[in-house]
Every structure is written in structure tokens, then in C-alpha cells.
Short mmCIF file of C-alpha atoms in Angstrom, two decimals:
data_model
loop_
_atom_site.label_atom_id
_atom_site.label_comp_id
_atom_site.label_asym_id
_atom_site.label_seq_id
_atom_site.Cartn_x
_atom_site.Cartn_y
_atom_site.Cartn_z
CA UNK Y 12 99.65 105.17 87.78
CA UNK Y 13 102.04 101.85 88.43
CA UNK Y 14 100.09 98.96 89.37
CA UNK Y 15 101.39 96.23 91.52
CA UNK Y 16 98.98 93.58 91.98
CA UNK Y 17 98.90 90.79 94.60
CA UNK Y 18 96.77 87.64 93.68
CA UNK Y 19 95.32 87.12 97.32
CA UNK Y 20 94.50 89.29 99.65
CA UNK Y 21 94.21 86.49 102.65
CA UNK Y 22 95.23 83.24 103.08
CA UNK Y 23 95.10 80.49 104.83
CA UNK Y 24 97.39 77.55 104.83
CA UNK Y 25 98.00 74.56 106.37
CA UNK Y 26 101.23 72.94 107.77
CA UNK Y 27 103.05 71.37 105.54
CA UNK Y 28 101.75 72.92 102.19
CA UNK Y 29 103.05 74.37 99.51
CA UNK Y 30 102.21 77.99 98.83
CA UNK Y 31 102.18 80.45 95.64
CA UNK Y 32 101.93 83.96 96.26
CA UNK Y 33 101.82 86.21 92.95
CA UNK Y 34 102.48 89.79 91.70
CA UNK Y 35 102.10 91.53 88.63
CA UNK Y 36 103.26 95.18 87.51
CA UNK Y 37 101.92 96.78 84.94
CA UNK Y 38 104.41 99.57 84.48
CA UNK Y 39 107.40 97.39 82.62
CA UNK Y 40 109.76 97.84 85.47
CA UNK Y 41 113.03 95.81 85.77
CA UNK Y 42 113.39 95.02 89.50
CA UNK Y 43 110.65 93.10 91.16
CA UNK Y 44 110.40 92.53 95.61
CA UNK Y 45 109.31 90.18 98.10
CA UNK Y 46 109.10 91.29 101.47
CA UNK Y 47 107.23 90.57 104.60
CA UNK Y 48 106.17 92.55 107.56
CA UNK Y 49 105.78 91.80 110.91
CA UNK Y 50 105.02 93.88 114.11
CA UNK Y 51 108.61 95.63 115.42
CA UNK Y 52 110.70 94.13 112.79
CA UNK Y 53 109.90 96.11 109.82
CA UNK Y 54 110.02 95.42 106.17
CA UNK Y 55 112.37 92.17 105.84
CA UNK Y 56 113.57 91.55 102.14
CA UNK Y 57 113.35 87.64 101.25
CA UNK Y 58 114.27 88.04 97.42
CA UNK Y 59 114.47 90.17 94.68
CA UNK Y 60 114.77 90.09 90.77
CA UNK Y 61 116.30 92.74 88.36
CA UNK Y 62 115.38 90.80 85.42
CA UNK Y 63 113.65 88.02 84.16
CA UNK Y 64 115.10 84.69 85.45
CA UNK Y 65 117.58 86.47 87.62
CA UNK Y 66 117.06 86.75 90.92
CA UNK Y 67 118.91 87.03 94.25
CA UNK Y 68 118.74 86.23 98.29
CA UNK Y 69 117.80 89.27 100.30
CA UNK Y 70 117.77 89.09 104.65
CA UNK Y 71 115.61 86.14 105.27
CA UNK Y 72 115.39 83.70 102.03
CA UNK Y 73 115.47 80.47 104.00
CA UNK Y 74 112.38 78.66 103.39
CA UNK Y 75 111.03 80.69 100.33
CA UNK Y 76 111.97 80.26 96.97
CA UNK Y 77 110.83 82.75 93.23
CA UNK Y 78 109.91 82.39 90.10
CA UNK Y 79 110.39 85.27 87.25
CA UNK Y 80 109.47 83.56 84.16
CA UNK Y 81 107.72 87.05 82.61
CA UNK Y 82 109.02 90.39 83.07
CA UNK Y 83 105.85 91.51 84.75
CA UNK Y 84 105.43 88.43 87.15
CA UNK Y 85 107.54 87.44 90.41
CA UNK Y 86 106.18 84.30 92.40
CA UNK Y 87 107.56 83.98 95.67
CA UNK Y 88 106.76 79.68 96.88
CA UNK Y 89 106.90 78.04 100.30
CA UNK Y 90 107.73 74.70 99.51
CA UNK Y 91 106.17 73.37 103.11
CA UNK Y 92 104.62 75.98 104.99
CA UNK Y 93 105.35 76.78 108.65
CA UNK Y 94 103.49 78.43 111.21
CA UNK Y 95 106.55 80.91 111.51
CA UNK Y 96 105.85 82.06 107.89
CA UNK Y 97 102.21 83.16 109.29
CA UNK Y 98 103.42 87.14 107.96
CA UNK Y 99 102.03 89.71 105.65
CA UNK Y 100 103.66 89.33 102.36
CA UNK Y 101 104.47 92.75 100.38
CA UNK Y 102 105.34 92.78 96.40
CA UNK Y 103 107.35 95.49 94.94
CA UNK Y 104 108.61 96.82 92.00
CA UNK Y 105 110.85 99.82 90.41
CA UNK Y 106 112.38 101.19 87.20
CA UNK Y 107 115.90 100.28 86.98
CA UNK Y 108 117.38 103.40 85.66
CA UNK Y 109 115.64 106.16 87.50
CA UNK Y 110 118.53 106.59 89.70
CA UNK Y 111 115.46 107.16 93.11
CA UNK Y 112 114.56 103.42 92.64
CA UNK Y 113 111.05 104.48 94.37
CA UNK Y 114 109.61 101.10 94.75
CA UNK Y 115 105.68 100.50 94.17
CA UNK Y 116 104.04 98.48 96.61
CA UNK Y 117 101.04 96.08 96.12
CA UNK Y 118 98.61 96.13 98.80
CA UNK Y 119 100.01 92.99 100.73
CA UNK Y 120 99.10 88.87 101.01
CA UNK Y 121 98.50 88.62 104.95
CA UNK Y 122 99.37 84.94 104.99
CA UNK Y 123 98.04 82.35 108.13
CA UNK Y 124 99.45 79.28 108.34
CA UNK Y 125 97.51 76.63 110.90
CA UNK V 74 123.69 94.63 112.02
CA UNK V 75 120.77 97.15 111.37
CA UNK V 76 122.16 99.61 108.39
CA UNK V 77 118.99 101.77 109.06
CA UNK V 78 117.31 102.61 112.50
CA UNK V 79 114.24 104.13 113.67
CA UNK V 80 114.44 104.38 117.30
CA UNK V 81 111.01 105.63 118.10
CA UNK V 82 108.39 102.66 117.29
CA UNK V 83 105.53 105.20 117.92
CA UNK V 84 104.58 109.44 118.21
CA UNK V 85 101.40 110.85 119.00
CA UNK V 86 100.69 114.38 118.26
CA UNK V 87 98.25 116.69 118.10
CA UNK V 88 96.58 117.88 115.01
CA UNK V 89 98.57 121.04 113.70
CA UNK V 90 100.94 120.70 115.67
CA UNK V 91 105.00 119.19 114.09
CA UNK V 92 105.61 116.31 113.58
CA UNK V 93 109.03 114.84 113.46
CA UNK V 94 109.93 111.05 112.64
CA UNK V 95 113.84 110.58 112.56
CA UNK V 96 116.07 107.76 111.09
CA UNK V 97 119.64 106.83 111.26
CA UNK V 98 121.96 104.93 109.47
CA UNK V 99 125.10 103.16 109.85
CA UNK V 100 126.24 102.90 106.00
CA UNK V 101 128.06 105.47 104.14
CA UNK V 102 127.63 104.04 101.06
CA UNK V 103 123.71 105.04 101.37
CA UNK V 104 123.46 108.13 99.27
CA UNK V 105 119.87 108.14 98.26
CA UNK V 106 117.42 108.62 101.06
CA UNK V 107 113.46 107.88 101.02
CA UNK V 108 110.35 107.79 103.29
CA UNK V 109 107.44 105.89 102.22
CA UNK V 110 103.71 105.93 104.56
CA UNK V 111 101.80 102.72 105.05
CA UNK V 112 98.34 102.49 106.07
CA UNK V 113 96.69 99.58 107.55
CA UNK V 114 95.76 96.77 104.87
CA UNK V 115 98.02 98.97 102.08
CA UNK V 116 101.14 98.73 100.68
CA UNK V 117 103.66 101.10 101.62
CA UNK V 118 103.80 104.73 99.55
CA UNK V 119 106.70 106.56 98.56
CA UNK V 120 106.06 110.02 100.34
CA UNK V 121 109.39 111.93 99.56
CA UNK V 122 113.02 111.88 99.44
CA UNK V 123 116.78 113.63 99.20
CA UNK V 124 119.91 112.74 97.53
CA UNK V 125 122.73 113.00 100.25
CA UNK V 126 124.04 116.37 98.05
CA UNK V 127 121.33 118.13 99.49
CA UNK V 128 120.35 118.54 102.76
CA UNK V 129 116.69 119.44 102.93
CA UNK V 130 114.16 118.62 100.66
CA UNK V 131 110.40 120.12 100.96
CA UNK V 132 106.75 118.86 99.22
CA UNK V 133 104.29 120.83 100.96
CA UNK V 134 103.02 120.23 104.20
CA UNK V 135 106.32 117.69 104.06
CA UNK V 136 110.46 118.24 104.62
CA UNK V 137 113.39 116.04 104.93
CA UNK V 138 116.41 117.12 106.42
CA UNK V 139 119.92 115.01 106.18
CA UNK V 140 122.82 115.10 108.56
CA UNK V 141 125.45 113.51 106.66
CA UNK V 142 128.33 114.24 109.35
CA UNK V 143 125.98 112.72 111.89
CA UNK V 144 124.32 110.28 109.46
CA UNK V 145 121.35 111.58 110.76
CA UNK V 146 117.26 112.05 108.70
CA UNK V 147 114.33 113.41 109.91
CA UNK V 148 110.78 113.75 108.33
CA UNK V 149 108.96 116.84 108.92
CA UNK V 150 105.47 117.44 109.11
CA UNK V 151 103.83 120.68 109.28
CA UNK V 152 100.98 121.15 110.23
CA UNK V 153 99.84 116.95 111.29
CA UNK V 154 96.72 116.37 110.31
CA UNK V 155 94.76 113.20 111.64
CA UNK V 156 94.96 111.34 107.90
CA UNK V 157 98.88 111.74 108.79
CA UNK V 158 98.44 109.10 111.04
CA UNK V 159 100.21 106.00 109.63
CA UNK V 160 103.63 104.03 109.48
CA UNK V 161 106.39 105.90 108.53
CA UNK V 162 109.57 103.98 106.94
CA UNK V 163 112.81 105.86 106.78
CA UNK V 164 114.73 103.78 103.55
CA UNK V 165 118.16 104.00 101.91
CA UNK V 166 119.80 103.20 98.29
CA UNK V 167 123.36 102.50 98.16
CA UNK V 168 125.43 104.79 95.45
CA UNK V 169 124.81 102.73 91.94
CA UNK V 170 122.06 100.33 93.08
CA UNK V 171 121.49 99.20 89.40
CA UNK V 172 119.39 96.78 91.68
CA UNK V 173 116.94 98.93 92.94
CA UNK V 174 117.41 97.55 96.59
CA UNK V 175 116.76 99.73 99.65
CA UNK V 176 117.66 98.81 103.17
CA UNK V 177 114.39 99.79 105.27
CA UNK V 178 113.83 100.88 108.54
CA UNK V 179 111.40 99.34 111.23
CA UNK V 180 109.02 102.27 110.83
CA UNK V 181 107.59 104.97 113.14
CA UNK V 182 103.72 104.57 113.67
CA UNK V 183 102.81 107.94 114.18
CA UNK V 184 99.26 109.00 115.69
CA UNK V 185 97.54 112.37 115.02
CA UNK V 186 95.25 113.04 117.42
CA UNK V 187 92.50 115.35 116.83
#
């Protein structure tokens, strides 16, 4: 089975901060997510990577910034946390050439920030 | 400009009875088509999907149907059972998304009632 793994299940931040969520796949997939959901407004894409050190703006990147360094890694960082970035976080990853791109989910970083 | 719409935040049924969660889309470019389930405190799941040549796809108790003239899918499931009850997210792939990225709905919570 694909693992996706998220470092932290909860968080709490302050203000100001500067915030690393993490990922890791186990499954040697290509493309790597960053999401986050919030209530009525779905899943909102803030960045994604199709391969290592390549990476791309999705919906909503203002504010967040990502690291893919290893092919099994993607960091998503809030340089100075805000209270509107108070979300739940999802990581993602898929297979490049299956042609369904079914994307694996990790189990989610619900992130407060005071 | 919302590519993908689910119109109907929330469903309640009652256990063995149909359910039916429906998703549109604005994009004709979409031609890979996928729902995914999300339980509280989970990451999403891929649950099924259909490639706009067909236009029904069934896994058990589950079908999709696709509209393409009305750009138009629905999620079928027969009979509901209360462990059905969850977030449903309708998702589309553009045609060669060497990317992997898929525009998401806002999701459907549906509620199985027993």
C-alpha cells in the first residue's frame, strides 16, 4: 500500500513564526501536493512538484513556500505565520505515468495559529 | 472561476436506500474524472473513477455516470450504508496532465442515517 506520511498531526503556532510542515511517500512517485482544507471551500492547491527541485504555484501560494530536495520529501514553509493560515494541511502524491493520476493522501496537519 | 462544482454541500439518506452525489464542470479539457471519500481526521481516498470515453463505470455497491454533452457526473450508491457517511469530492484531470494535477470540487458531506 502507498504511504504518505505527514510529520505532525497538530500544531500550534504562534504569530509571526516560521513553520515546516513535512511529507514523505514511500511508493517512488513523481508528483508530490500541498493542499489545505477548510469548511465550504474545499480542497485548495497551494503547490505542487513533479520532480525533485521543480515545483510550481497552484490556487493560493501566497504566503507558503516548498522544498523538494529528495524525491520522497515535499516541505511546504510559512515564512511568518498568520492566523488566516489556521487550516488543515493535506500532502499528496501520484505516479506520473499512470495516465488516472489517483493521488494518495496523508492523513492531514490541522494547523492553529494564535 | 470554479472549473468543478458540487452544488449540494450536504445529503442525508437512509440506510439502503440511493444515494446520489453529483458534480459539474466547466472545462472541456477535463477528460479523466475521479471521486475520492474523506473521513474526519483522514486524508481523502480515491473511491472510483471514468475516463470521459465511457460513460458509466461500476465497483460494487458504487457507479459513476458522465454526461459529457451536459458536462454533467454523478456518484451512485446502492444500497447506503451508515459507514458511507463521509465527504465526497468529485475531481478532474485535464487530457495529458504529465503533472498529475486535479481540479477538486468542494465536496458533498453525505449522511447515512440508520
Amino acid at each position: 500500500d502507498v504511504k504518505v506520511t505527514q510529520s505532525s498531526r497538530y500544531l500550534v503556532k504562534r504569530t509571526g513564526e516560521k513553520v515546516f510542515l513535512e511529507c514523505v511517500q514511500d511508493m517512488d512517485h513523481e508528483n508530490m501536493f500541498w493542499y489545505r482544507q477548510d469548511p465550504g471551500l474545499g480542497l485548495r492547491l497551494i503547490y505542487f512538484s513533479y520532480d525533485v527541485k521543480m515545483k510550481e504555484k497552484g490556487d493560493i501560494p501566497e504566503g507558503y513556500s516548498v522544498s523538494r530536495e529528495k524525491k520522497e520529501r515535499f516541505s511546504l514553509i510559512l515564512e511568518s505565520a498568520s492566523t488566516n493560515q489556521t487550516s488543515m494541511y493535506l500532502c499528496a502524491s501520484s505516479f506520473s505515468g499512470s495516465g488516472t493520476n489517483i493521488q494518495y493522501f496523508g492523513a492531514g496537519t490541522r494547523l492553529s495559529v494564535l | 472561476d470554479q472549473q468543478v462544482k458540487q452544488n449540494s454541500p450536504s445529503l442525508s439518506v437512509q440506510e439502503g436506500r440511493i444515494s446520489i452525489l453529483n458534480c459539474d464542470y466547466t472545462n472541456s479539457m477535463f477528460d479523466y474524472f475521479l471521486w475520492y471519500k474523506k473521513y474526519p481526521a483522514e486524508g481523502p481516498t480515491f473511491l472510483i473513477s471514468i475516463s470521459s470515453i465511457k460513460d458509466k463505470n461500476e465497483d460494487g455497491r458504487f457507479t459513476v455516470f458522465l454526461n459529457k454533452s451536459a458536462k454533467h457526473l454523478s456518484l451512485h450508491i446502492v444500497p447506503s450504508q451508515p459507514g458511507d457517511s463521509a465527504v465526497y469530492f468529485c475531481a478532474a484531470n485535464p487530457h495529458n496532465t504529465n503533472a498529475g494535477k486535479s481540479t477538486f470540487g468542494d465536496g458533498t458531506t453525505l449522511t447515512v442515517k440508520p
